[in-house]
Amino acid sequence: MKIAHFSRWGFLMAAAGSAVGLGNIWKFPYIAGEYGGGAFVLVYIMTVAFVGFTVMIAEMLIGYLGRLDNVGSFESLAPRNKEKWKFAGFMGLSGTLVMFYYSVVIGWIFYYIGLSFDTLPATIPEAELIYNTMLTHGLWTQVFYHTIAFMITTAVLMRGIKGGIEKFSLILMPGLILIIAGMLIYAMNLDSFSRAVEYMFVPDWSKLTSEAFAVAVGHAFFTLSLGMGAIMIYSASLPKESNIVRAALFVISMDTLIALSAGLVLFTFLFQYGAQPAKGPGLVFISLPAVFHAMGAAGNVLSVLFFVALAFAGLTSAVSLVEPMVQYLIDRWKMTRAKAAISMGLFFYFFGLMAIFSELESTSQLLTWGGRNFFDWSDYITSNILLPVGGLLMAIFVGHVMEKERVASVLRTHMGWFYPVWYFNVRYVAPVALVFVMLNLMGVIVF
Ligand code: PHE
């Protein structure tokens, strides 16, 4: 049972906090770089607008009407086959598995905040060495910072929706927005800004392979926090009489604006100092620090601010990844919030350690199967399988299972003429898009 509700702003900041995460600032620029820029960005934006928006409304609606933990919401809203639909609710608990690697990456960011106060690496090879040493030999460094990420996340979750998540987001999100906006203004005054704009917005269709297409669609879901029950569990604490259509539009706009701004800032800096855009996961940890070095003292300040913003983004998403499980344990297993938060914290903490070990040179062999280590598997399984399946079940549930009138009664007034378009999308377009992503990412279809 939900006791405390979000305030209106509290919800918007918490939901935007969930959406704006490592996906926006760490992942988006490097995958846009890897898959060639413009065309990729365009597919991503179209998916966010047409499919992401549709599924976000569906996910919010289930939470908003169900008002229980995710399993309970599916169960109570299913007109029949309640026992079966309960399992869709279990899919909505899978966010905690994302934390196996997410918490480790937040740890790296903390480490880099510390490094930013010191002398930054002067060249890319030097930066590469720092990053690789941390990854393959830095057991204690990584464990130390992963522990801090675990402690902050768990402490916020223990304080609940109102005193924890809402308060935390109301402080961190405005901070993050200010930093990114400030950096964008700074980047706009550099010569390479126009090149960055061109790189991100002028499509070169020849670079759009089917894989790039599927990654763009998949990332659109990940970045909006869809399919994992995070948005659903927050929506269960919305005040009655909220306008979820407006809320979804706000969250999506914020998420997209921050991703695009982060991309523009990063590419401007990279071009300005002659670094390569296609650098993979190391982009912000390798190319960027070397670029900051080239900027002199201002670089150190920018570096601290950048990694602080990244940490803020990561932490507000982290709490949303675990909250569905915490609420489930409270509602179904009758645990106290403190106990639920600590058990789930320890759960991802332990597997996070495995992710660290799976990257270390001395132990990676033991934790690698089929060409992927534990760290990569937890990303692969959550992003490519659990998330699309979760999103698919939500779209089917709202589009084909829930009573039509029930869905319409909430949305029709807020959507007006657009309602039939949305309903068609949630019934047909979103499921087809999700099945496509899944099959493509699993290598079943390639064109
Ligand atoms: N949206 C977050 C990001 O961009 C990640 C996330 C996915 C959070 C799913 C919650 C649920 O980093």
Short mmCIF file of C-alpha atoms and ligand atoms in Angstrom, two decimals:
data_model
loop_
_atom_site.label_atom_id
_atom_site.label_comp_id
_atom_site.label_asym_id
_atom_site.label_seq_id
_atom_site.Cartn_x
_atom_site.Cartn_y
_atom_site.Cartn_z
CA MET A 1 0.00 0.00 0.00
CA LYS A 2 1.21 3.42 -0.86
CA ILE A 3 1.10 5.93 1.94
CA ALA A 4 3.17 8.93 0.87
CA HIS A 5 2.56 10.57 -2.48
CA PHE A 6 4.94 12.59 -4.57
CA SER A 7 4.28 16.28 -4.94
CA ARG A 8 3.75 17.36 -8.55
CA TRP A 9 7.29 18.68 -8.96
CA GLY A 10 8.65 15.84 -6.92
CA PHE A 11 7.22 13.33 -9.36
CA LEU A 12 8.42 15.20 -12.44
CA MET A 13 11.94 15.53 -11.07
CA ALA A 14 12.07 11.92 -9.87
CA ALA A 15 10.76 10.53 -13.16
CA ALA A 16 13.05 12.79 -15.18
CA GLY A 17 15.84 11.77 -12.80
CA SER A 18 15.16 8.16 -13.61
CA ALA A 19 15.17 8.79 -17.35
CA VAL A 20 18.20 11.07 -17.43
CA GLY A 21 21.01 8.74 -16.52
CA LEU A 22 24.26 7.23 -17.64
CA GLY A 23 22.33 6.38 -20.80
CA ASN A 24 22.15 10.05 -21.75
CA ILE A 25 25.61 11.32 -20.94
CA TRP A 26 27.83 8.24 -21.10
CA LYS A 27 26.12 5.86 -23.53
CA PHE A 28 24.31 8.09 -26.00
CA PRO A 29 27.32 10.08 -27.24
CA TYR A 30 29.51 7.03 -27.69
CA ILE A 31 26.94 4.91 -29.49
CA ALA A 32 26.00 7.89 -31.67
CA GLY A 33 29.71 8.16 -32.43
CA GLU A 34 30.10 4.45 -33.12
CA TYR A 35 27.13 4.28 -35.43
CA GLY A 36 28.03 7.36 -37.41
CA GLY A 37 26.12 10.32 -35.94
CA GLY A 38 23.24 12.00 -37.81
CA ALA A 39 21.17 9.12 -39.17
CA PHE A 40 21.45 7.27 -35.88
CA VAL A 41 20.37 10.34 -33.91
CA LEU A 42 17.39 10.82 -36.19
CA VAL A 43 16.15 7.25 -35.76
CA TYR A 44 16.61 7.66 -32.03
CA ILE A 45 14.58 10.87 -31.91
CA MET A 46 11.80 9.43 -34.07
CA THR A 47 11.58 6.36 -31.85
CA VAL A 48 11.46 8.45 -28.71
CA ALA A 49 8.67 10.59 -30.17
CA PHE A 50 6.52 7.87 -31.70
CA VAL A 51 7.12 4.69 -29.74
CA GLY A 52 8.77 5.84 -26.51
CA PHE A 53 6.00 8.31 -25.78
CA THR A 54 3.35 5.66 -26.44
CA VAL A 55 4.90 3.09 -24.13
CA MET A 56 5.66 5.62 -21.42
CA ILE A 57 1.98 6.53 -21.20
CA ALA A 58 1.13 2.81 -21.00
CA GLU A 59 3.64 2.19 -18.23
CA MET A 60 2.52 5.26 -16.28
CA LEU A 61 -1.11 4.26 -16.66
CA ILE A 62 -0.58 0.81 -15.13
CA GLY A 63 1.12 2.31 -12.08
CA TYR A 64 -1.29 5.21 -11.78
CA LEU A 65 -4.41 3.03 -11.87
CA GLY A 66 -2.92 0.05 -10.05
CA ARG A 67 -1.37 2.06 -7.22
CA LEU A 68 0.39 -1.01 -5.85
CA ASP A 69 3.78 -2.62 -6.30
CA ASN A 70 4.31 -3.60 -9.96
CA VAL A 71 3.19 -7.19 -9.54
CA GLY A 72 0.11 -6.07 -7.64
CA SER A 73 -0.76 -3.43 -10.23
CA PHE A 74 -0.77 -5.92 -13.12
CA GLU A 75 -2.71 -8.39 -11.05
CA SER A 76 -5.36 -5.97 -9.94
CA LEU A 77 -5.89 -4.42 -13.38
CA ALA A 78 -6.08 -7.66 -15.39
CA PRO A 79 -9.76 -8.37 -16.04
CA ARG A 80 -9.00 -12.10 -16.34
CA ASN A 81 -6.01 -14.45 -16.11
CA LYS A 82 -4.75 -12.52 -13.11
CA GLU A 83 -2.33 -15.26 -12.18
CA LYS A 84 -0.64 -15.10 -15.59
CA TRP A 85 -0.43 -11.33 -15.77
CA LYS A 86 1.23 -11.28 -12.41
CA PHE A 87 4.28 -12.54 -14.25
CA ALA A 88 4.38 -9.44 -16.41
CA GLY A 89 4.74 -7.63 -13.12
CA PHE A 90 7.80 -9.68 -12.32
CA MET A 91 9.38 -8.39 -15.52
CA GLY A 92 8.85 -4.98 -14.06
CA LEU A 93 11.26 -5.86 -11.27
CA SER A 94 14.26 -6.47 -13.49
CA GLY A 95 15.84 -3.05 -13.00
CA THR A 96 17.81 -4.30 -10.02
CA LEU A 97 19.78 -6.49 -12.43
CA VAL A 98 20.84 -3.39 -14.37
CA MET A 99 22.48 -2.23 -11.16
CA PHE A 100 25.03 -5.05 -11.40
CA TYR A 101 27.01 -2.90 -13.81
CA TYR A 102 25.35 0.49 -13.36
CA SER A 103 26.61 0.84 -9.81
CA VAL A 104 30.14 -0.05 -10.91
CA VAL A 105 30.07 2.66 -13.58
CA ILE A 106 28.82 5.21 -11.04
CA GLY A 107 31.85 4.13 -9.00
CA TRP A 108 34.19 4.91 -11.93
CA ILE A 109 32.60 8.35 -12.12
CA PHE A 110 33.36 9.02 -8.45
CA TYR A 111 36.94 8.00 -9.09
CA TYR A 112 37.12 10.41 -12.01
CA ILE A 113 35.72 13.25 -9.92
CA GLY A 114 38.73 12.74 -7.67
CA LEU A 115 41.12 12.57 -10.62
CA SER A 116 39.77 15.84 -11.99
CA PHE A 117 41.26 17.74 -9.05
CA ASP A 118 44.68 16.42 -9.96
CA THR A 119 46.79 16.62 -13.10
CA LEU A 120 44.73 15.26 -15.96
CA PRO A 121 46.31 12.90 -18.51
CA ALA A 122 48.02 14.93 -21.24
CA THR A 123 47.56 12.49 -24.12
CA ILE A 124 45.02 9.90 -25.23
CA PRO A 125 47.45 6.98 -24.63
CA GLU A 126 48.09 8.27 -21.13
CA ALA A 127 44.35 8.55 -20.49
CA GLU A 128 43.86 5.09 -21.89
CA LEU A 129 46.42 3.76 -19.48
CA ILE A 130 44.65 5.28 -16.47
CA TYR A 131 41.30 3.88 -17.58
CA ASN A 132 42.62 0.44 -18.40
CA THR A 133 44.62 0.21 -15.20
CA MET A 134 41.52 1.00 -13.20
CA LEU A 135 39.54 -1.59 -15.14
CA THR A 136 41.99 -4.47 -15.23
CA HIS A 137 44.04 -3.96 -12.07
CA GLY A 138 42.16 -1.51 -9.89
CA LEU A 139 40.32 -3.95 -7.66
CA TRP A 140 40.34 -1.83 -4.50
CA THR A 141 39.73 1.44 -6.29
CA GLN A 142 36.66 0.01 -7.96
CA VAL A 143 35.40 -1.77 -4.85
CA PHE A 144 35.81 1.40 -2.80
CA TYR A 145 33.80 3.58 -5.17
CA HIS A 146 31.21 0.89 -5.90
CA THR A 147 30.69 0.71 -2.12
CA ILE A 148 29.98 4.43 -2.01
CA ALA A 149 27.48 4.12 -4.86
CA PHE A 150 25.80 1.26 -2.99
CA MET A 151 25.66 3.24 0.26
CA ILE A 152 24.14 6.36 -1.26
CA THR A 153 21.55 4.41 -3.27
CA THR A 154 20.53 2.29 -0.29
CA ALA A 155 20.35 5.27 2.07
CA VAL A 156 18.01 7.13 -0.29
CA LEU A 157 15.82 4.05 -0.80
CA MET A 158 15.55 3.52 2.95
CA ARG A 159 14.00 6.95 3.31
CA GLY A 160 11.21 6.11 0.88
CA ILE A 161 9.41 7.99 -1.85
CA LYS A 162 8.80 11.29 -0.12
CA GLY A 163 11.75 11.75 2.23
CA GLY A 164 14.22 9.89 0.05
CA ILE A 165 13.66 9.76 -3.70
CA GLU A 166 11.69 13.01 -4.01
CA LYS A 167 14.05 15.08 -1.89
CA PHE A 168 17.12 13.61 -3.55
CA SER A 169 15.81 14.32 -7.05
CA LEU A 170 14.67 17.83 -6.17
CA ILE A 171 18.26 18.70 -5.30
CA LEU A 172 20.25 16.70 -7.85
CA MET A 173 18.18 17.32 -10.98
CA PRO A 174 18.31 21.12 -10.98
CA GLY A 175 22.04 20.84 -10.26
CA LEU A 176 22.50 18.54 -13.22
CA ILE A 177 20.46 20.76 -15.54
CA LEU A 178 22.45 23.85 -14.55
CA ILE A 179 25.78 22.15 -15.16
CA ILE A 180 24.81 20.78 -18.57
CA ALA A 181 23.24 24.09 -19.63
CA GLY A 182 26.36 25.97 -18.55
CA MET A 183 28.60 23.60 -20.46
CA LEU A 184 26.41 23.89 -23.54
CA ILE A 185 26.76 27.67 -23.49
CA TYR A 186 30.52 27.28 -23.13
CA ALA A 187 30.62 24.83 -26.05
CA MET A 188 28.53 27.15 -28.23
CA ASN A 189 31.33 29.69 -28.05
CA LEU A 190 33.94 27.32 -29.42
CA ASP A 191 34.69 27.08 -33.14
CA SER A 192 33.96 23.39 -33.36
CA PHE A 193 30.37 23.75 -32.18
CA SER A 194 29.05 23.95 -35.73
CA ARG A 195 30.94 20.79 -36.62
CA ALA A 196 29.37 19.01 -33.69
CA VAL A 197 25.92 20.16 -34.81
CA GLU A 198 26.61 18.91 -38.30
CA TYR A 199 27.95 15.61 -37.01
CA MET A 200 24.89 15.00 -34.88
CA PHE A 201 22.14 16.29 -37.11
CA VAL A 202 23.14 15.79 -40.73
CA PRO A 203 22.29 12.19 -41.56
CA ASP A 204 24.52 10.00 -43.66
CA TRP A 205 22.06 7.22 -44.50
CA SER A 206 24.76 4.89 -45.77
CA LYS A 207 25.89 4.45 -42.18
CA LEU A 208 22.49 3.26 -41.02
CA THR A 209 22.87 -0.52 -40.86
CA SER A 210 20.12 -2.69 -39.41
CA GLU A 211 22.20 -3.05 -36.29
CA ALA A 212 22.51 0.72 -35.92
CA PHE A 213 18.76 0.97 -36.39
CA ALA A 214 18.02 -1.60 -33.69
CA VAL A 215 20.53 -0.10 -31.28
CA ALA A 216 18.92 3.34 -31.75
CA VAL A 217 15.45 1.94 -31.07
CA GLY A 218 16.69 -0.10 -28.09
CA HIS A 219 18.50 2.88 -26.65
CA ALA A 220 15.41 5.04 -26.93
CA PHE A 221 13.66 2.65 -24.53
CA PHE A 222 16.59 2.39 -22.18
CA THR A 223 17.11 6.11 -21.92
CA LEU A 224 13.44 6.71 -21.14
CA SER A 225 13.59 4.06 -18.36
CA LEU A 226 10.85 2.03 -20.02
CA GLY A 227 10.04 -1.64 -19.63
CA MET A 228 11.70 -2.12 -16.25
CA GLY A 229 8.95 -0.91 -13.98
CA ALA A 230 10.80 2.19 -12.77
CA ILE A 231 8.35 4.66 -14.26
CA MET A 232 5.51 2.34 -13.21
CA ILE A 233 6.44 2.27 -9.55
CA TYR A 234 6.87 6.05 -9.42
CA SER A 235 3.49 6.50 -11.11
CA ALA A 236 1.89 4.42 -8.38
CA SER A 237 2.71 7.31 -6.03
CA LEU A 238 1.26 10.03 -8.25
CA PRO A 239 -1.35 12.17 -6.59
CA LYS A 240 -4.87 11.35 -7.78
CA GLU A 241 -6.07 13.58 -10.64
CA SER A 242 -2.62 13.91 -12.18
CA ASN A 243 -2.21 14.51 -15.87
CA ILE A 244 0.03 11.65 -16.97
CA VAL A 245 0.11 12.80 -20.58
CA ARG A 246 1.67 16.07 -19.60
CA ALA A 247 4.04 14.31 -17.20
CA ALA A 248 5.20 11.95 -19.95
CA LEU A 249 5.80 14.87 -22.31
CA PHE A 250 7.87 16.63 -19.67
CA VAL A 251 10.01 13.59 -18.89
CA ILE A 252 10.60 12.83 -22.56
CA SER A 253 11.53 16.41 -23.42
CA MET A 254 13.95 16.66 -20.51
CA ASP A 255 15.55 13.35 -21.36
CA THR A 256 15.99 14.21 -25.03
CA LEU A 257 17.23 17.74 -24.37
CA ILE A 258 19.86 16.50 -21.95
CA ALA A 259 21.04 13.70 -24.23
CA LEU A 260 21.35 16.05 -27.19
CA SER A 261 23.06 18.75 -25.13
CA ALA A 262 25.51 16.24 -23.67
CA GLY A 263 26.24 14.97 -27.17
CA LEU A 264 26.83 18.49 -28.52
CA VAL A 265 29.09 19.42 -25.61
CA LEU A 266 31.14 16.27 -25.92
CA PHE A 267 31.57 16.35 -29.68
CA THR A 268 32.43 20.05 -29.62
CA PHE A 269 35.17 19.40 -27.09
CA LEU A 270 36.44 16.37 -28.97
CA PHE A 271 36.56 18.11 -32.35
CA GLN A 272 38.08 21.23 -30.86
CA TYR A 273 41.03 19.22 -29.59
CA GLY A 274 41.30 16.74 -32.43
CA ALA A 275 40.08 13.61 -30.66
CA GLN A 276 38.05 10.87 -32.38
CA PRO A 277 34.29 10.62 -31.80
CA ALA A 278 34.05 6.84 -32.22
CA LYS A 279 35.83 5.67 -29.11
CA GLY A 280 33.35 3.25 -27.55
CA PRO A 281 32.53 3.02 -23.83
CA GLY A 282 35.81 4.74 -22.96
CA LEU A 283 34.78 7.98 -24.71
CA VAL A 284 34.03 10.00 -21.59
CA PHE A 285 36.71 8.26 -19.55
CA ILE A 286 39.53 8.39 -22.10
CA SER A 287 39.09 11.03 -24.80
CA LEU A 288 37.41 13.56 -22.58
CA PRO A 289 39.99 13.78 -19.76
CA ALA A 290 42.74 14.32 -22.35
CA VAL A 291 40.67 17.08 -23.92
CA PHE A 292 40.12 18.66 -20.50
CA HIS A 293 43.88 18.62 -19.99
CA ALA A 294 44.38 20.57 -23.19
CA MET A 295 42.06 23.27 -21.85
CA GLY A 296 44.38 24.10 -18.99
CA ALA A 297 43.02 25.15 -15.59
CA ALA A 298 39.52 25.68 -16.99
CA GLY A 299 39.68 22.03 -18.01
CA ASN A 300 39.99 20.88 -14.42
CA VAL A 301 36.95 22.88 -13.40
CA LEU A 302 34.95 21.58 -16.38
CA SER A 303 36.09 18.06 -15.64
CA VAL A 304 34.89 18.18 -12.03
CA LEU A 305 31.56 19.66 -13.10
CA PHE A 306 31.11 17.16 -15.90
CA PHE A 307 31.71 14.12 -13.72
CA VAL A 308 29.57 15.53 -10.92
CA ALA A 309 26.72 15.94 -13.41
CA LEU A 310 27.27 12.40 -14.59
CA ALA A 311 27.21 11.11 -11.00
CA PHE A 312 23.96 13.00 -10.31
CA ALA A 313 22.40 11.53 -13.44
CA GLY A 314 23.52 8.03 -12.49
CA LEU A 315 22.36 8.15 -8.88
CA THR A 316 18.83 9.39 -9.58
CA SER A 317 18.45 6.55 -12.10
CA ALA A 318 19.96 4.01 -9.71
CA VAL A 319 17.31 4.56 -7.06
CA SER A 320 14.58 4.11 -9.66
CA LEU A 321 16.10 0.85 -10.83
CA VAL A 322 15.88 -0.70 -7.37
CA GLU A 323 12.68 0.89 -6.02
CA PRO A 324 10.34 -1.59 -7.81
CA MET A 325 11.95 -4.51 -5.97
CA VAL A 326 11.95 -2.62 -2.67
CA GLN A 327 8.25 -1.85 -2.93
CA TYR A 328 7.54 -5.43 -3.95
CA LEU A 329 9.28 -6.78 -0.85
CA ILE A 330 7.41 -4.31 1.33
CA ASP A 331 3.98 -5.11 -0.12
CA ARG A 332 4.28 -8.82 -0.73
CA TRP A 333 6.83 -10.05 1.74
CA LYS A 334 5.80 -7.62 4.45
CA MET A 335 9.33 -6.41 4.99
CA THR A 336 10.05 -3.04 6.54
CA ARG A 337 11.37 -0.49 4.06
CA ALA A 338 14.75 -0.44 5.76
CA LYS A 339 15.13 -4.18 5.50
CA ALA A 340 13.91 -4.29 1.90
CA ALA A 341 16.27 -1.50 0.82
CA ILE A 342 19.26 -3.06 2.55
CA SER A 343 18.62 -6.54 1.16
CA MET A 344 18.25 -5.26 -2.38
CA GLY A 345 21.28 -3.03 -1.91
CA LEU A 346 23.38 -5.95 -0.79
CA PHE A 347 22.04 -8.02 -3.66
CA PHE A 348 23.25 -5.64 -6.37
CA TYR A 349 26.37 -4.86 -4.36
CA PHE A 350 27.42 -8.49 -4.41
CA PHE A 351 26.80 -8.96 -8.13
CA GLY A 352 28.46 -5.61 -8.76
CA LEU A 353 31.59 -7.10 -7.20
CA MET A 354 31.31 -9.92 -9.71
CA ALA A 355 31.11 -7.38 -12.50
CA ILE A 356 34.30 -5.79 -11.19
CA PHE A 357 36.07 -9.13 -11.00
CA SER A 358 34.92 -9.98 -14.50
CA GLU A 359 36.92 -7.04 -15.86
CA LEU A 360 40.07 -7.62 -13.81
CA GLU A 361 42.89 -9.22 -15.69
CA SER A 362 43.50 -11.90 -13.06
CA THR A 363 39.90 -13.10 -12.76
CA SER A 364 38.21 -12.20 -16.03
CA GLN A 365 38.71 -15.70 -17.46
CA LEU A 366 36.60 -17.21 -14.70
CA LEU A 367 33.73 -14.84 -15.31
CA THR A 368 33.57 -14.86 -19.08
CA TRP A 369 31.23 -17.06 -21.06
CA GLY A 370 30.54 -17.05 -24.78
CA GLY A 371 32.75 -14.05 -25.48
CA ARG A 372 31.12 -11.81 -22.88
CA ASN A 373 32.16 -11.25 -19.33
CA PHE A 374 29.72 -10.89 -16.45
CA PHE A 375 29.68 -7.10 -16.76
CA ASP A 376 28.76 -7.26 -20.44
CA TRP A 377 26.20 -10.01 -19.90
CA SER A 378 24.30 -8.01 -17.32
CA ASP A 379 24.08 -5.13 -19.79
CA TYR A 380 23.23 -7.41 -22.71
CA ILE A 381 20.49 -9.39 -20.99
CA THR A 382 18.81 -6.41 -19.37
CA SER A 383 18.92 -4.03 -22.36
CA ASN A 384 18.36 -6.51 -25.16
CA ILE A 385 15.98 -9.02 -23.63
CA LEU A 386 14.34 -8.02 -20.35
CA LEU A 387 13.68 -4.41 -21.30
CA PRO A 388 12.04 -5.06 -24.69
CA VAL A 389 10.03 -7.97 -23.26
CA GLY A 390 8.92 -5.77 -20.35
CA GLY A 391 7.91 -2.95 -22.70
CA LEU A 392 6.11 -5.38 -24.99
CA LEU A 393 4.07 -6.85 -22.15
CA MET A 394 3.11 -3.38 -20.94
CA ALA A 395 1.98 -2.28 -24.40
CA ILE A 396 -0.02 -5.48 -24.94
CA PHE A 397 -1.54 -5.25 -21.49
CA VAL A 398 -2.78 -1.70 -21.95
CA GLY A 399 -3.67 -2.12 -25.64
CA HIS A 400 -5.32 -5.53 -25.63
CA VAL A 401 -6.01 -6.74 -22.11
CA MET A 402 -7.20 -3.89 -19.93
CA GLU A 403 -10.80 -2.80 -20.34
CA LYS A 404 -11.02 -0.24 -23.12
CA GLU A 405 -13.22 2.10 -21.14
CA ARG A 406 -10.86 2.10 -18.20
CA VAL A 407 -7.95 3.19 -20.37
CA ALA A 408 -10.01 5.77 -22.23
CA SER A 409 -11.49 7.25 -19.07
CA VAL A 410 -8.09 8.51 -17.92
CA LEU A 411 -6.53 9.44 -21.22
CA ARG A 412 -9.24 10.68 -23.53
CA THR A 413 -9.74 14.02 -21.80
CA HIS A 414 -6.01 14.73 -21.69
CA MET A 415 -5.32 13.63 -25.25
CA GLY A 416 -8.37 14.75 -27.18
CA TRP A 417 -8.19 14.00 -30.92
CA PHE A 418 -4.84 12.28 -30.44
CA TYR A 419 -6.30 9.52 -28.32
CA PRO A 420 -7.23 7.12 -31.17
CA VAL A 421 -3.76 7.60 -32.68
CA TRP A 422 -2.12 6.74 -29.37
CA TYR A 423 -4.40 3.74 -28.88
CA PHE A 424 -3.54 2.40 -32.31
CA ASN A 425 0.15 2.88 -31.59
CA VAL A 426 0.05 1.08 -28.29
CA ARG A 427 -1.86 -1.84 -29.82
CA TYR A 428 0.18 -2.30 -32.98
CA VAL A 429 3.10 0.01 -33.62
CA ALA A 430 4.86 -0.33 -30.26
CA PRO A 431 4.64 -4.15 -30.09
CA VAL A 432 5.98 -4.50 -33.64
CA ALA A 433 8.85 -2.10 -32.91
CA LEU A 434 9.74 -3.98 -29.73
CA VAL A 435 9.70 -7.38 -31.35
CA PHE A 436 11.88 -6.00 -34.12
CA VAL A 437 14.46 -4.68 -31.67
CA MET A 438 14.59 -7.92 -29.77
CA LEU A 439 15.00 -10.14 -32.79
CA ASN A 440 17.54 -7.85 -34.33
CA LEU A 441 19.65 -7.42 -31.24
CA MET A 442 19.63 -11.16 -30.68
CA GLY A 443 20.94 -11.56 -34.19
CA VAL A 444 17.85 -13.32 -35.52
CA ILE A 445 17.08 -10.79 -38.25
CA VAL A 446 19.60 -8.73 -40.11
CA PHE A 447 18.92 -6.70 -43.21
N1 PHE B 1 17.14 5.69 -18.16
C1 PHE B 1 18.32 5.39 -17.44
C2 PHE B 1 19.53 5.91 -18.22
O1 PHE B 1 19.40 6.51 -19.24
C3 PHE B 1 18.48 3.92 -17.16
C4 PHE B 1 17.27 3.23 -16.67
C5 PHE B 1 16.69 2.22 -17.41
C6 PHE B 1 16.69 3.59 -15.45
C7 PHE B 1 15.55 1.58 -16.99
C8 PHE B 1 15.54 2.96 -15.00
C9 PHE B 1 14.97 1.96 -15.78
O2 PHE B 1 20.64 5.73 -17.81
#
